[in-house]
Amino acid sequence: MKSTSKIWLIVIFLLIFGTRIFLAMQIPSLDYEAYSVVRQVENIKHTGLPLFEDDISYSGRTHIFSPVYHYFLAIFSFIMPLELVAKIIPNLLAALTLVVVFFIVKSLTEDETIALLTAGISGIIPIFFNNTINNASVYSAVVPLFFLTIYYFINTLKDETNVIKLLITMILITVIHPASFILVLSLLLYILLVKIQGFRESRRATELVLFFLFFVFWVNMIIYKNAFLFHKESIIWQNMPTLLLSQSFAEVTFLESILSIGAIPLIFGLISIYLTLFTTKRKTLTLLLSVCAAIFLLIWLQYLDLFTGLTFLGVALCIMSAEAFKRLYDSSKILKLKHASKYFLIIISVLALVAFIPNINYFLTNTDVRPSQEDIQAFVWLGQNIPKNSTVLAYPNEGGVMSFFSQRKNVIDEDFLLIPNINTRYKDTTDIYKQRFLTSALETLNYYGVDYIILTTQIQNRLNLTDLMFVDQTCFTKLYPKNNQTQEPIIYKVNCVLNSV
C-alpha cells in the first residue's frame, strides 16, 4: 500500500468519522432504540452481568440476546459517560466500514485510487449513515465485521494462511448477531454460482462454507433455543407484530429505496452485476454478487426487515460498483482529453456528495426517531413522583425510553421476543390512544394493570392529538403538566377499575 494512499485513507476516515460525531452531538438525546442498549450497558457496568431477567420491560419478562456488543461498549463506560459511549463508539465502528471496503476493492481491482473512491462513497451511504449515527445500533459493529469476513474469505481462497483470520471473524459475527445467517446464505449461493458459471471447484471453499453453516446453526440454537421453541417460524421476524411488519415495507416507496442506498452505488453496482453475469467471470465478483443476491432474496421474501436489508445491500452494491468504476477509469486514461481520469474521479465524488447532502438535513430534522427534551423531562418526572412499582402505558416505540428514564414498568416496548400474543398487545396499546369511549379504554387499561398513561408530544404530533379523548375527571387525574400549556407531554393517573365505574 502506497504511503499517499494510506494518508488519503486516514483523511477520508477522519472526515467521515468527524462528520458522524459532529452531527450526533447536535442532537441532545439518543434515538429510541439506543436506550435499550444503554440500559443493558449500564447494568453490565454496575453488576458485571446483562439484564436477562427484567422486572420493568413488559412489567416483567426475559430477554434473549447476545451480550458481546454490550460488553464491548461497557469497557468504554468506565472512561466516559454512557451517553458519550453510545454516540462515539458505534460511530467509530461504523466508520471503519470504509476501511474494510478499501481493502476489499483493492483486492478486487488492484487499484488503490478506485479503492479510495469506493471507500469514500461507502462512508456516505444514506441508510447506513442514518441508521447508525445516533442509535448505538449493533449494526455499527455487524456491518464492518460482515464485510471483513467476506474480505478474509476472498484472501483465504488465494492463500490458505489467512484461514485463521477468517475463522476469527466468522466466530465473532456469529456470537454477536444473527446476521451471520445472511453470510451463510451468501456463501451457499456463491458455491452454487461457482458451479453454474463453470469455475473450477475449490474444496477449501466448500469445507469452509459447510463448517460455517453448522457453526452458525449450533451457536444460534444455543443462544436462541427458547425463542426458537416459543415462536417457531415467526422467529425469523423476531416476533414483530404483523401490523408493524407490514408497515415497515408498505411505507417505503421504490424511489425512497433508491435514495436510501444512493444513486451512485445503485447505478454502478447494477452495471457491475451485469458485467459479472455476462462479460467478466471472476470468483471474487461472483462472491460479491452472491451477497447482493442473498440480501435481495431475503428482502423480497420479507425475511429481513427493509432497513436492515437495504443497509447491507447498499454497502454490497457500493463494493460491486468498483468494477464499473475501474473500467470507466481505465477508459478515461486513453482519451485524448487531458486529465480525463481525474475529471472522472471528481465528477463521481461530487455526484455522490450532492446526493448525500440532503441526507444530513433529513437526519437533523427527522424528530420521529428520538424523544423530545420535553418528553424526557416527563419521563424523569415519572421516576421522581409516582410509586416505584407502578405500571405506565407509553406508545410501543416509547416504552423502552420511558422505562430507562423513569425506572418504571412499561406495558410494551420494541423487544418482542418471548412475548405471547404480541399482535393483540400491540393493537391494544396503539388503539387506546385513538379510543373515544371510556368503558373500552378502562377495559384495556385494567387488563394490562396500567396505573398511569402518558401522551408525549411526539405521539400528539404523529396522531394529531391534543389530549386523550376518553378521559374524564372521575376516572383520570391529570398530573402533568400542572399548567395547561399546549404541546406538553400529558400524564394521567388511572383511578377506576371497570366494575366500579
XYZ file of C-alpha atoms in Angstrom, residues 391-395 410-411 450-454:
12
model
C -47.011 0.435 35.523
C -47.013 3.189 32.897
C -48.523 2.899 29.434
C -46.474 4.617 26.743
C -46.675 4.191 22.973
C -43.984 -0.452 30.839
C -46.706 -2.391 29.042
C -51.933 0.277 33.964
C -51.612 2.831 36.764
C -50.556 5.807 34.623
C -50.745 6.712 30.942
C -48.530 9.226 29.154
